[in-house]
mmCIF file of C-alpha atoms and ligand atoms in Angstrom:
data_model
loop_
_atom_site.group_PDB
_atom_site.id
_atom_site.type_symbol
_atom_site.label_atom_id
_atom_site.label_comp_id
_atom_site.label_asym_id
_atom_site.label_seq_id
_atom_site.Cartn_x
_atom_site.Cartn_y
_atom_site.Cartn_z
ATOM 1 C CA UNK A 1 97.949 91.960 119.731
ATOM 2 C CA UNK A 2 99.805 92.806 116.521
ATOM 3 C CA UNK A 3 98.746 89.940 114.259
ATOM 4 C CA UNK A 4 96.279 90.968 111.578
ATOM 5 C CA UNK A 5 95.427 89.936 108.016
ATOM 6 C CA UNK A 6 93.372 92.172 105.744
ATOM 7 C CA UNK A 7 91.759 91.740 102.327
ATOM 8 C CA UNK A 8 91.339 94.758 100.061
ATOM 9 C CA UNK A 9 88.883 93.786 97.344
ATOM 10 C CA UNK A 10 89.147 97.201 95.667
ATOM 11 C CA UNK A 11 86.549 97.771 92.908
ATOM 12 C CA UNK A 12 86.072 94.044 92.259
ATOM 13 C CA UNK A 13 83.284 91.453 92.598
ATOM 14 C CA UNK A 14 79.540 91.536 92.039
ATOM 15 C CA UNK A 15 77.308 91.221 95.097
ATOM 16 C CA UNK A 16 76.803 87.468 94.818
ATOM 17 C CA UNK A 17 80.512 86.829 94.391
ATOM 18 C CA UNK A 18 81.282 88.996 97.407
ATOM 19 C CA UNK A 19 78.727 87.096 99.445
ATOM 20 C CA UNK A 20 80.112 83.700 98.419
ATOM 21 C CA UNK A 21 83.686 84.729 99.187
ATOM 22 C CA UNK A 22 82.630 86.108 102.567
ATOM 23 C CA UNK A 23 80.807 82.896 103.403
ATOM 24 C CA UNK A 24 83.882 80.835 102.443
ATOM 25 C CA UNK A 25 86.148 82.969 104.617
ATOM 26 C CA UNK A 26 83.751 82.950 107.503
ATOM 27 C CA UNK A 27 83.478 79.165 107.388
ATOM 28 C CA UNK A 28 87.264 78.756 107.243
ATOM 29 C CA UNK A 29 87.697 81.182 110.138
ATOM 30 C CA UNK A 30 85.621 78.891 112.359
ATOM 31 C CA UNK A 31 88.691 76.619 112.659
ATOM 32 C CA UNK A 32 90.175 77.172 116.131
ATOM 33 C CA UNK A 33 93.638 78.118 114.811
ATOM 34 C CA UNK A 34 92.391 80.655 112.286
ATOM 35 C CA UNK A 35 90.034 82.169 114.812
ATOM 36 C CA UNK A 36 93.123 83.444 116.643
ATOM 37 C CA UNK A 37 94.121 85.538 113.619
ATOM 38 C CA UNK A 38 92.074 88.735 113.431
ATOM 39 C CA UNK A 39 90.974 89.331 109.861
ATOM 40 C CA UNK A 40 89.500 92.330 108.075
ATOM 41 C CA UNK A 41 87.642 92.366 104.773
ATOM 42 C CA UNK A 42 87.444 95.655 102.851
ATOM 43 C CA UNK A 43 84.696 95.145 100.230
ATOM 44 C CA UNK A 44 83.153 97.769 97.950
ATOM 45 C CA UNK A 45 81.007 99.974 100.216
ATOM 46 C CA UNK A 46 77.828 98.890 98.461
ATOM 47 C CA UNK A 47 78.079 95.475 100.120
ATOM 48 C CA UNK A 48 78.883 96.588 103.659
ATOM 49 C CA UNK A 49 75.483 96.186 105.238
ATOM 50 C CA UNK A 50 74.866 92.717 103.917
ATOM 51 C CA UNK A 51 78.356 91.498 104.726
ATOM 52 C CA UNK A 52 78.123 92.937 108.233
ATOM 53 C CA UNK A 53 75.262 90.521 108.847
ATOM 54 C CA UNK A 54 77.247 87.627 107.364
ATOM 55 C CA UNK A 55 80.277 88.323 109.521
ATOM 56 C CA UNK A 56 78.479 89.051 112.793
ATOM 57 C CA UNK A 57 80.063 87.046 115.590
ATOM 58 C CA UNK A 58 83.142 85.977 113.602
ATOM 59 C CA UNK A 59 86.724 87.139 114.108
ATOM 60 C CA UNK A 60 86.683 88.755 110.685
ATOM 61 C CA UNK A 61 85.935 92.455 110.944
ATOM 62 C CA UNK A 62 84.498 94.591 108.213
ATOM 63 C CA UNK A 63 86.203 97.667 106.815
ATOM 64 C CA UNK A 64 85.482 100.383 104.270
ATOM 65 C CA UNK A 65 87.986 101.219 101.540
ATOM 66 C CA UNK A 66 87.307 104.925 101.836
ATOM 67 C CA UNK A 67 85.227 107.389 103.813
ATOM 68 C CA UNK A 68 84.619 111.119 103.989
ATOM 69 C CA UNK A 69 84.938 113.107 107.217
ATOM 70 C CA UNK A 70 81.702 114.060 108.896
ATOM 71 C CA UNK A 71 78.184 112.784 109.321
ATOM 72 C CA UNK A 72 75.949 114.322 106.641
ATOM 73 C CA UNK A 73 76.547 117.050 104.078
ATOM 74 C CA UNK A 74 76.386 118.231 100.490
ATOM 75 C CA UNK A 75 79.198 115.991 99.192
ATOM 76 C CA UNK A 76 77.659 114.177 96.256
ATOM 77 C CA UNK A 77 78.971 110.684 95.796
ATOM 78 C CA UNK A 78 80.690 110.472 99.162
ATOM 79 C CA UNK A 79 79.896 108.187 102.103
ATOM 80 C CA UNK A 80 80.628 109.601 105.539
ATOM 81 C CA UNK A 81 82.632 107.916 108.264
ATOM 82 C CA UNK A 82 79.501 108.040 110.421
ATOM 83 C CA UNK A 83 77.456 106.274 107.722
ATOM 84 C CA UNK A 84 80.129 103.594 107.339
ATOM 85 C CA UNK A 85 80.129 102.936 111.061
ATOM 86 C CA UNK A 86 76.324 102.746 111.076
ATOM 87 C CA UNK A 87 76.464 100.237 108.202
ATOM 88 C CA UNK A 88 78.610 97.895 110.284
ATOM 89 C CA UNK A 89 82.167 98.848 109.331
ATOM 90 C CA UNK A 90 84.630 98.924 112.193
ATOM 91 C CA UNK A 91 87.714 99.763 110.099
ATOM 92 C CA UNK A 92 88.504 102.182 107.300
ATOM 93 C CA UNK A 93 91.473 102.372 104.937
ATOM 94 C CA UNK A 94 93.074 105.806 104.738
ATOM 95 C CA UNK A 95 95.924 106.880 102.485
ATOM 96 C CA UNK A 96 95.906 103.950 100.059
ATOM 97 C CA UNK A 97 98.255 104.851 97.210
ATOM 98 C CA UNK A 98 95.437 104.498 94.671
ATOM 99 C CA UNK A 99 93.480 107.183 96.550
ATOM 100 C CA UNK A 100 96.557 109.416 96.735
ATOM 101 C CA UNK A 101 97.469 108.854 93.076
ATOM 102 C CA UNK A 102 94.129 108.715 91.220
ATOM 103 C CA UNK A 103 91.939 110.848 93.480
ATOM 104 C CA UNK A 104 94.497 113.433 94.543
ATOM 105 C CA UNK A 105 94.085 112.842 98.278
ATOM 106 C CA UNK A 106 96.599 115.017 100.090
ATOM 107 C CA UNK A 107 97.937 115.092 103.610
ATOM 108 C CA UNK A 108 95.435 117.717 104.777
ATOM 109 C CA UNK A 109 92.454 115.580 103.738
ATOM 110 C CA UNK A 110 94.035 112.410 105.098
ATOM 111 C CA UNK A 111 94.526 114.078 108.496
ATOM 112 C CA UNK A 112 90.828 114.941 108.601
ATOM 113 C CA UNK A 113 89.862 111.424 107.550
ATOM 114 C CA UNK A 114 91.982 109.798 110.246
ATOM 115 C CA UNK A 115 90.704 112.091 112.959
ATOM 116 C CA UNK A 116 87.059 111.878 111.978
ATOM 117 C CA UNK A 117 87.165 108.099 111.533
ATOM 118 C CA UNK A 118 88.503 107.659 115.032
ATOM 119 C CA UNK A 119 85.992 110.145 116.412
ATOM 120 C CA UNK A 120 83.259 107.909 114.952
ATOM 121 C CA UNK A 121 84.755 104.826 116.651
ATOM 122 C CA UNK A 122 86.306 103.393 113.507
ATOM 123 C CA UNK A 123 89.789 101.876 113.528
ATOM 124 C CA UNK A 124 92.108 103.209 110.844
ATOM 125 C CA UNK A 125 94.447 101.225 108.616
ATOM 126 C CA UNK A 126 96.747 103.982 107.397
ATOM 127 C CA UNK A 127 98.738 103.153 104.252
ATOM 128 C CA UNK A 128 102.162 104.510 103.410
ATOM 129 C CA UNK A 129 104.768 103.647 100.802
ATOM 130 C CA UNK A 130 107.316 105.044 98.420
ATOM 131 C CA UNK A 131 107.212 105.198 94.620
ATOM 132 C CA UNK A 132 109.871 103.508 92.507
ATOM 133 C CA UNK A 133 111.465 106.878 91.749
ATOM 134 C CA UNK A 134 111.688 107.655 95.470
ATOM 135 C CA UNK A 135 113.281 104.270 96.190
ATOM 136 C CA UNK A 136 115.770 104.654 93.385
ATOM 137 C CA UNK A 137 116.678 108.138 94.632
ATOM 138 C CA UNK A 138 117.369 106.721 98.120
ATOM 139 C CA UNK A 139 114.410 108.597 99.599
ATOM 140 C CA UNK A 140 112.311 105.675 100.856
ATOM 141 C CA UNK A 141 112.739 106.240 104.575
ATOM 142 C CA UNK A 142 112.356 109.991 104.265
ATOM 143 C CA UNK A 143 109.080 109.472 102.379
ATOM 144 C CA UNK A 144 107.765 107.108 105.042
ATOM 145 C CA UNK A 145 108.698 109.515 107.808
ATOM 146 C CA UNK A 146 106.897 112.352 106.023
ATOM 147 C CA UNK A 147 103.761 110.292 105.415
ATOM 148 C CA UNK A 148 103.553 109.345 109.094
ATOM 149 C CA UNK A 149 104.328 112.770 110.458
ATOM 150 C CA UNK A 150 102.119 114.879 108.243
ATOM 151 C CA UNK A 151 99.022 112.771 108.879
ATOM 152 C CA UNK A 152 99.383 111.206 112.320
ATOM 153 C CA UNK A 153 101.304 113.667 114.461
ATOM 154 C CA UNK A 154 99.066 115.195 117.153
ATOM 155 C CA UNK A 155 96.063 113.784 115.310
ATOM 156 C CA UNK A 156 95.450 110.404 116.908
ATOM 157 C CA UNK A 157 92.588 110.047 119.336
ATOM 158 C CA UNK A 158 93.264 106.403 120.187
ATOM 159 C CA UNK A 159 96.489 104.576 119.241
ATOM 160 C CA UNK A 160 94.707 101.280 119.956
ATOM 161 C CA UNK A 161 92.550 101.910 116.904
ATOM 162 C CA UNK A 162 95.376 102.366 114.438
ATOM 163 C CA UNK A 163 97.298 99.976 112.213
ATOM 164 C CA UNK A 164 99.803 100.814 109.488
ATOM 165 C CA UNK A 165 100.194 99.203 106.070
ATOM 166 C CA UNK A 166 103.567 99.526 104.367
ATOM 167 C CA UNK A 167 102.766 99.297 100.674
ATOM 168 C CA UNK A 168 105.543 100.228 98.268
ATOM 169 C CA UNK A 169 103.713 101.762 95.318
ATOM 170 C CA UNK A 170 105.886 99.862 92.841
ATOM 171 C CA UNK A 171 104.768 96.561 94.376
ATOM 172 C CA UNK A 172 101.005 97.112 94.354
ATOM 173 C CA UNK A 173 99.316 95.028 91.694
ATOM 174 C CA UNK A 174 102.578 94.563 89.779
ATOM 175 C CA UNK A 175 103.498 91.015 90.771
ATOM 176 C CA UNK A 176 106.781 92.378 92.142
ATOM 177 C CA UNK A 177 106.934 92.243 95.924
ATOM 178 C CA UNK A 178 109.427 93.969 98.185
ATOM 179 C CA UNK A 179 112.059 91.502 99.349
ATOM 180 C CA UNK A 180 111.733 90.410 102.970
ATOM 181 C CA UNK A 181 114.819 92.497 103.806
ATOM 182 C CA UNK A 182 113.489 95.624 102.082
ATOM 183 C CA UNK A 183 110.147 95.250 103.846
ATOM 184 C CA UNK A 184 111.712 94.533 107.242
ATOM 185 C CA UNK A 185 113.884 97.645 106.967
ATOM 186 C CA UNK A 186 110.810 99.782 106.224
ATOM 187 C CA UNK A 187 108.703 98.187 108.968
ATOM 188 C CA UNK A 188 111.395 98.594 111.629
ATOM 189 C CA UNK A 189 111.811 102.218 110.596
ATOM 190 C CA UNK A 190 108.055 102.836 110.734
ATOM 191 C CA UNK A 191 107.917 101.333 114.226
ATOM 192 C CA UNK A 192 110.724 103.617 115.365
ATOM 193 C CA UNK A 193 108.969 106.639 113.871
ATOM 194 C CA UNK A 194 105.685 105.684 115.535
ATOM 195 C CA UNK A 195 107.490 105.600 118.880
ATOM 196 C CA UNK A 196 108.809 109.084 118.191
ATOM 197 C CA UNK A 197 105.241 110.260 117.622
ATOM 198 C CA UNK A 198 104.360 108.973 121.087
ATOM 199 C CA UNK A 199 102.636 105.768 119.996
ATOM 200 C CA UNK A 200 102.864 102.451 121.849
ATOM 201 C CA UNK A 201 104.802 101.286 118.795
ATOM 202 C CA UNK A 202 105.417 97.710 119.901
ATOM 203 C CA UNK A 203 101.651 97.154 120.007
ATOM 204 C CA UNK A 204 100.707 98.656 116.660
ATOM 205 C CA UNK A 205 100.194 96.205 113.780
ATOM 206 C CA UNK A 206 102.353 97.044 110.760
ATOM 207 C CA UNK A 207 101.155 95.094 107.726
ATOM 208 C CA UNK A 208 102.971 94.500 104.472
ATOM 209 C CA UNK A 209 101.078 95.025 101.203
ATOM 210 C CA UNK A 210 102.194 94.767 97.597
ATOM 211 C CA UNK A 211 101.842 91.582 95.527
ATOM 212 C CA UNK A 212 101.596 89.481 98.676
ATOM 213 C CA UNK A 213 100.846 85.915 97.567
ATOM 214 C CA UNK A 214 100.909 82.362 98.942
ATOM 215 C CA UNK A 215 104.420 81.830 97.563
ATOM 216 C CA UNK A 216 106.032 84.884 99.182
ATOM 217 C CA UNK A 217 103.927 85.222 102.349
ATOM 218 C CA UNK A 218 106.000 82.827 104.463
ATOM 219 C CA UNK A 219 109.281 84.669 103.837
ATOM 220 C CA UNK A 220 107.717 88.089 104.422
ATOM 221 C CA UNK A 221 105.815 87.089 107.568
ATOM 222 C CA UNK A 222 109.014 85.532 108.952
ATOM 223 C CA UNK A 223 110.408 89.033 109.456
ATOM 224 C CA UNK A 224 110.085 90.277 113.038
ATOM 225 C CA UNK A 225 108.425 93.614 112.267
ATOM 226 C CA UNK A 226 105.997 92.337 109.623
ATOM 227 C CA UNK A 227 102.895 91.622 111.675
ATOM 228 C CA UNK A 228 100.571 90.604 108.864
ATOM 229 C CA UNK A 229 99.418 91.635 105.444
ATOM 230 C CA UNK A 230 97.100 93.808 103.413
ATOM 231 C CA UNK A 231 96.284 91.644 100.417
ATOM 232 C CA UNK A 232 94.810 92.929 97.166
ATOM 233 C CA UNK A 233 94.675 90.595 94.153
ATOM 234 C CA UNK A 234 95.335 87.409 96.110
ATOM 235 C CA UNK A 235 92.414 88.147 98.436
ATOM 236 C CA UNK A 236 89.877 87.687 95.644
ATOM 237 C CA UNK A 237 90.005 83.908 95.907
ATOM 238 C CA UNK A 238 89.374 82.065 99.158
ATOM 239 C CA UNK A 239 92.095 79.525 98.332
ATOM 240 C CA UNK A 240 94.892 82.038 97.940
ATOM 241 C CA UNK A 241 93.804 84.219 100.868
ATOM 242 C CA UNK A 242 93.550 81.170 103.102
ATOM 243 C CA UNK A 243 96.993 79.980 101.965
ATOM 244 C CA UNK A 244 98.371 83.367 103.022
ATOM 245 C CA UNK A 245 96.550 83.017 106.346
ATOM 246 C CA UNK A 246 98.178 79.597 106.847
ATOM 247 C CA UNK A 247 101.611 81.123 106.190
ATOM 248 C CA UNK A 248 100.796 83.659 108.885
ATOM 249 C CA UNK A 249 99.836 80.969 111.392
ATOM 250 C CA UNK A 250 103.052 79.060 110.664
ATOM 251 C CA UNK A 251 105.333 82.037 111.066
ATOM 252 C CA UNK A 252 103.595 83.765 113.937
ATOM 253 C CA UNK A 253 102.022 81.157 116.195
ATOM 254 C CA UNK A 254 100.227 82.460 119.268
HETATM 255 C C1 PEP B 1 96.574 96.733 97.845
HETATM 256 O O1 PEP B 1 95.863 97.246 96.998
HETATM 257 O O2 PEP B 1 96.491 97.149 98.999
HETATM 258 C C2 PEP B 1 97.489 95.670 97.438
HETATM 259 C C3 PEP B 1 98.444 95.352 98.248
HETATM 260 O O3 PEP B 1 97.284 95.088 96.196
HETATM 261 P P1 PEP B 1 98.041 93.797 95.591
HETATM 262 O O4 PEP B 1 98.125 92.751 96.691
HETATM 263 O O5 PEP B 1 97.194 93.352 94.467
HETATM 264 O O6 PEP B 1 99.403 94.243 95.184
#
């Protein structure tokens, strides 16, 4: 099943706010229609254990925004993939543009993260996307191909535990979303590239991320290769995230 809707809370919310938002989403997800839409919440890691208890038995999974390869080790400040899994995470984000840009994460590290996450039974939401300069230079598709190949090729243990997020860097947190046509072109290309890597590409969720909001979600989700969304800012309020979820249900009924 390709439908999927994810919330990336980034470095936002105090513990009580995170708990309240989780409870609101969990309650909303009890509705029979919404229960058919798999959700993922990526909170700050500090809240994982508590939120795992809150979400137990719901169709909202819990993910970590970042993880370090391995189990234990002398890596001050890091949380291992094994620790995340033990805390109740079942997903991890890898390759988010903020990690690439602000924390210097390169392809070699991302390869290790993807492989180790899957080895620890986590599913990976791998993020790719071009910068504005790359788009303006006509290099968008080349960039996407490179980001898939250098991290995923001959590195995937289980294709069933992989989803892709197409997140143009120029659209993240800017209020400027890719047009439905721009996003569809990128998603279709990513699906073709996944097939070339040997993936069951027609089964892999490819999510759009980048200023996804209630007022643009319907048009984006109407595209055939946009299977769902990775939502940043608009996932911090239950109302706007649920409005995006409703747009998903309208455009992609079971
Ligand atoms: C993100 O950080 O993954 C994201 C898409 O952010 P925003 O929705 O705020 O652009």
